[in-house]
Amino acid sequence: DQQVKQNSPSLSVQEGRISILNCDYTNSMFDYFLWYKKYPAEGPTFLISISSIKDKNEDGRFTVFLNKSAKHLSLHIVPSQPGDSAVYFCAASGAAGNKLTFGGGTRVLVKP
Amino acid sequence: DTAVSQTPKYLVTQMGNDKSIKCEQNLGHDTMYWYKQDSKKFLKIMFSYNNKELIINETVPNRFSPKSPDKAHLNLHINSLELGDSAVYFCASSPPSRADTQYFGPGTRLTVL
């Protein structure tokens, strides 16, 4: 059973426009959410996170929104740059602390 | 100066062999992990060690045995390799203050023929 789902396997966006990546979860015990970015042949790198006590967290061009009632989070990248082309993984952790449950990833392609 | 390093990067071997993947982190983190990324690209945790003690052991066959000689190293030994073990294996580590934020190694692509 997939507790974290990224229903869009891929996304294509023009440089300078907004990229919106979505993630849904089913486990109400999750209280911390993260986004990771992964380039080919490299490990995932931490991008941004949000605690369940917040509904928004911003870091430069990256903003994560959390809607707890809908069990949904999204990552906004504004403006999108060609270097943002990568696979983005949504992840969640719960009261157990350090166990991360990952979504299947969304491949983003930013066209110049 | 790589934060989390894994060796080898690629590993091709025959079914039935035994192989090891090594992981080292120089971040001073207390907790280390092994993840498996299968052909469908899902990243799933296998093991987690905190200060050399096993704290997470997901449903992983007994053929997989992690070993942590010290808190900077977590090696993964796999016995009697099977075709289904082909995957990319990622090591990660996290600081004690924020165990959710994990730092990953570059991955080891294991191919079992």
Short mmCIF file of C-alpha atoms in Angstrom, two decimals:
data_model
loop_
_atom_site.label_atom_id
_atom_site.label_comp_id
_atom_site.label_asym_id
_atom_site.label_seq_id
_atom_site.Cartn_x
_atom_site.Cartn_y
_atom_site.Cartn_z
CA ASP A 1 0.00 0.00 0.00
CA GLN A 2 1.45 3.30 -1.10
CA GLN A 3 1.13 5.77 1.74
CA VAL A 4 2.71 8.59 -0.25
CA LYS A 5 1.65 9.10 -3.85
CA GLN A 6 2.82 11.38 -6.61
CA ASN A 7 0.23 10.89 -9.30
CA SER A 8 2.02 12.84 -12.03
CA PRO A 9 5.03 10.88 -13.25
CA SER A 10 6.25 13.78 -15.35
CA LEU A 11 5.87 17.51 -15.85
CA SER A 12 7.12 19.78 -18.61
CA VAL A 13 7.31 23.53 -18.12
CA GLN A 14 8.77 26.52 -19.91
CA GLU A 15 11.72 28.32 -18.36
CA GLY A 16 10.55 31.22 -16.21
CA ARG A 17 7.12 29.72 -15.56
CA ILE A 18 5.86 28.05 -12.40
CA SER A 19 6.29 24.33 -11.76
CA ILE A 20 3.71 22.77 -9.43
CA LEU A 21 4.34 19.28 -8.11
CA ASN A 22 1.70 17.46 -6.11
CA CYS A 23 1.83 14.79 -3.45
CA ASP A 24 -0.91 12.98 -1.53
CA TYR A 25 -0.60 10.87 1.59
CA THR A 26 -2.90 8.53 3.44
CA ASN A 27 -1.28 8.08 6.86
CA SER A 28 -2.62 10.68 9.32
CA MET A 29 0.33 9.93 11.63
CA PHE A 30 2.73 11.66 9.25
CA ASP A 31 3.80 14.96 10.79
CA TYR A 32 6.79 16.04 8.74
CA PHE A 33 7.08 16.29 4.98
CA LEU A 34 10.06 16.75 2.73
CA TRP A 35 10.91 17.21 -0.92
CA TYR A 36 14.04 15.74 -2.43
CA LYS A 37 15.56 16.44 -5.82
CA LYS A 38 17.45 13.81 -7.76
CA TYR A 39 19.68 14.11 -10.79
CA PRO A 40 20.58 11.02 -12.86
CA ALA A 41 23.33 8.85 -11.34
CA GLU A 42 23.26 10.85 -8.10
CA GLY A 43 21.59 10.38 -4.75
CA PRO A 44 18.54 12.43 -3.74
CA THR A 45 19.35 15.79 -2.18
CA PHE A 46 17.20 17.49 0.40
CA LEU A 47 15.33 20.49 -0.97
CA ILE A 48 12.74 21.77 1.48
CA SER A 49 10.56 20.51 4.30
CA ILE A 50 7.46 21.44 6.27
CA SER A 51 6.14 20.48 9.66
CA SER A 52 2.49 19.59 10.09
CA ILE A 53 2.00 22.62 12.34
CA LYS A 54 2.58 24.89 9.34
CA ASP A 55 0.78 25.25 6.05
CA LYS A 56 3.53 26.96 4.08
CA ASN A 57 7.29 27.08 4.00
CA GLU A 58 9.33 29.14 1.57
CA ASP A 59 12.99 28.97 0.62
CA GLY A 60 14.01 31.15 -2.29
CA ARG A 61 12.31 29.94 -5.44
CA PHE A 62 10.84 26.91 -3.65
CA THR A 63 7.63 26.92 -1.63
CA VAL A 64 5.91 23.94 -0.09
CA PHE A 65 2.23 24.08 0.82
CA LEU A 66 0.55 21.63 3.17
CA ASN A 67 -3.20 20.97 3.35
CA LYS A 68 -3.62 18.59 6.27
CA SER A 69 -7.37 18.17 5.91
CA ALA A 70 -6.90 17.04 2.32
CA LYS A 71 -3.70 15.13 3.13
CA HIS A 72 -2.07 16.94 0.25
CA LEU A 73 1.12 18.88 -0.25
CA SER A 74 2.56 20.68 -3.20
CA LEU A 75 5.89 22.13 -4.23
CA HIS A 76 5.99 25.34 -6.24
CA ILE A 77 9.11 26.36 -8.13
CA VAL A 78 9.06 29.95 -9.34
CA PRO A 79 10.61 30.83 -11.70
CA SER A 80 11.58 27.46 -13.13
CA GLN A 81 15.11 27.18 -14.49
CA PRO A 82 16.68 24.55 -16.79
CA GLY A 83 18.84 23.40 -13.88
CA ASP A 84 15.64 22.41 -12.06
CA SER A 85 15.17 19.55 -14.51
CA ALA A 86 15.35 16.48 -12.27
CA VAL A 87 13.17 13.93 -10.50
CA TYR A 88 11.45 15.27 -7.40
CA PHE A 89 10.46 12.94 -4.57
CA CYS A 90 7.95 13.74 -1.89
CA ALA A 91 8.63 12.05 1.48
CA ALA A 92 6.90 11.88 4.84
CA SER A 93 7.78 10.82 8.35
CA GLY A 94 5.65 10.20 11.41
CA ALA A 95 5.90 9.76 15.12
CA ALA A 96 8.51 7.06 14.56
CA GLY A 97 10.84 9.88 13.66
CA ASN A 98 13.44 8.85 11.22
CA LYS A 99 11.63 6.49 8.88
CA LEU A 100 10.95 8.26 5.59
CA THR A 101 8.24 7.03 3.25
CA PHE A 102 8.78 8.20 -0.32
CA GLY A 103 6.47 8.82 -3.22
CA GLY A 104 7.27 7.47 -6.67
CA GLY A 105 8.74 10.73 -7.96
CA THR A 106 7.84 13.30 -10.62
CA ARG A 107 10.23 13.97 -13.46
CA VAL A 108 10.39 17.68 -14.25
CA LEU A 109 11.69 19.00 -17.54
CA VAL A 110 12.24 22.75 -17.82
CA LYS A 111 12.52 23.83 -21.42
CA PRO A 112 14.70 26.84 -22.27
CA ASP B 1 35.18 15.90 0.29
CA THR B 2 32.11 13.73 -0.25
CA ALA B 3 29.66 13.76 2.66
CA VAL B 4 28.18 10.29 2.11
CA SER B 5 30.17 7.96 -0.10
CA GLN B 6 29.43 4.48 -1.36
CA THR B 7 31.61 1.86 -3.04
CA PRO B 8 31.36 0.47 -5.55
CA LYS B 9 29.24 2.69 -7.78
CA TYR B 10 28.44 -0.21 -10.11
CA LEU B 11 28.35 -3.92 -9.28
CA VAL B 12 27.63 -6.67 -11.80
CA THR B 13 27.58 -10.22 -10.52
CA GLN B 14 26.14 -13.67 -11.08
CA MET B 15 23.19 -15.18 -9.27
CA GLY B 16 24.17 -17.01 -6.12
CA ASN B 17 27.22 -14.87 -5.38
CA ASP B 18 27.79 -12.93 -2.15
CA LYS B 19 28.63 -9.23 -2.38
CA SER B 20 29.10 -6.21 -0.14
CA ILE B 21 28.46 -2.51 -0.57
CA LYS B 22 30.29 -0.07 1.65
CA CYS B 23 29.07 3.27 2.95
CA GLU B 24 30.88 5.98 4.84
CA GLN B 25 29.75 9.40 6.03
CA ASN B 26 31.98 12.21 7.28
CA LEU B 27 29.15 14.43 8.55
CA GLY B 28 29.37 13.25 12.15
CA HIS B 29 25.80 11.92 11.98
CA ASP B 30 24.58 9.30 14.41
CA THR B 31 22.06 7.56 12.18
CA MET B 32 22.62 5.76 8.89
CA TYR B 33 20.26 4.03 6.49
CA TRP B 34 20.06 1.73 3.51
CA TYR B 35 17.40 2.28 0.85
CA LYS B 36 16.54 0.26 -2.24
CA GLN B 37 15.27 1.89 -5.42
CA ASP B 38 13.62 -0.75 -7.55
CA SER B 39 12.87 -0.80 -11.26
CA LYS B 40 9.70 1.21 -10.66
CA LYS B 41 11.86 3.92 -9.08
CA PHE B 42 10.33 3.67 -5.62
CA LEU B 43 12.74 4.39 -2.78
CA LYS B 44 12.12 2.07 0.15
CA ILE B 45 13.94 1.93 3.43
CA MET B 46 15.63 -1.34 4.31
CA PHE B 47 17.59 -0.68 7.49
CA SER B 48 18.48 2.08 9.90
CA TYR B 49 21.28 2.13 12.47
CA ASN B 50 21.77 4.62 15.28
CA ASN B 51 25.21 4.64 16.90
CA LYS B 52 25.88 1.14 15.57
CA GLU B 53 22.55 -0.24 16.82
CA LEU B 54 19.84 -1.50 14.50
CA ILE B 55 16.67 0.54 14.92
CA ILE B 56 14.72 -0.09 11.72
CA ASN B 57 14.54 -3.39 9.93
CA GLU B 58 11.90 -3.46 7.25
CA THR B 59 10.69 -6.69 5.67
CA VAL B 60 13.97 -7.59 4.05
CA PRO B 61 15.14 -11.15 3.30
CA ASN B 62 17.67 -12.60 5.73
CA ARG B 63 20.15 -12.69 2.87
CA PHE B 64 20.65 -8.98 3.48
CA SER B 65 22.77 -8.20 6.52
CA PRO B 66 23.87 -4.69 7.47
CA LYS B 67 27.00 -4.21 9.53
CA SER B 68 28.06 -1.04 11.32
CA PRO B 69 31.66 -1.20 12.60
CA ASP B 70 31.38 2.39 13.84
CA LYS B 71 28.88 5.19 13.52
CA ALA B 72 30.53 6.56 10.38
CA HIS B 73 30.17 3.31 8.44
CA LEU B 74 27.25 1.11 7.47
CA ASN B 75 27.98 -1.72 5.09
CA LEU B 76 25.46 -3.95 3.36
CA HIS B 77 26.26 -7.60 2.74
CA ILE B 78 24.06 -9.66 0.45
CA ASN B 79 24.25 -13.45 0.34
CA SER B 80 23.07 -15.73 -2.46
CA LEU B 81 22.16 -12.92 -4.82
CA GLU B 82 18.95 -13.27 -6.84
CA LEU B 83 17.79 -11.59 -10.04
CA GLY B 84 15.25 -9.56 -8.05
CA ASP B 85 18.03 -7.97 -6.03
CA SER B 86 18.97 -5.90 -9.07
CA ALA B 87 18.34 -2.30 -8.08
CA VAL B 88 20.06 0.89 -7.01
CA TYR B 89 21.00 0.88 -3.34
CA PHE B 90 21.36 4.20 -1.53
CA CYS B 91 23.03 4.83 1.77
CA ALA B 92 21.98 7.87 3.80
CA SER B 93 22.70 9.52 7.13
CA SER B 94 20.94 12.02 9.33
CA PRO B 95 21.86 14.28 12.27
CA PRO B 96 20.52 13.54 15.75
CA SER B 97 18.68 16.84 15.84
CA ARG B 98 16.70 16.22 12.66
CA ALA B 99 16.48 12.52 11.82
CA ASP B 100 13.90 13.21 9.12
CA THR B 101 16.35 15.19 7.01
CA GLN B 102 18.55 12.59 5.43
CA TYR B 103 21.63 13.00 3.29
CA PHE B 104 22.09 10.43 0.56
CA GLY B 105 25.09 8.85 -1.07
CA PRO B 106 25.37 8.59 -4.87
CA GLY B 107 23.97 5.07 -5.02
CA THR B 108 25.28 1.66 -6.06
CA ARG B 109 23.72 0.09 -9.11
CA LEU B 110 23.62 -3.67 -8.57
CA THR B 111 22.96 -5.91 -11.55
CA VAL B 112 22.49 -9.62 -10.97
CA LEU B 113 22.82 -11.77 -14.09
#
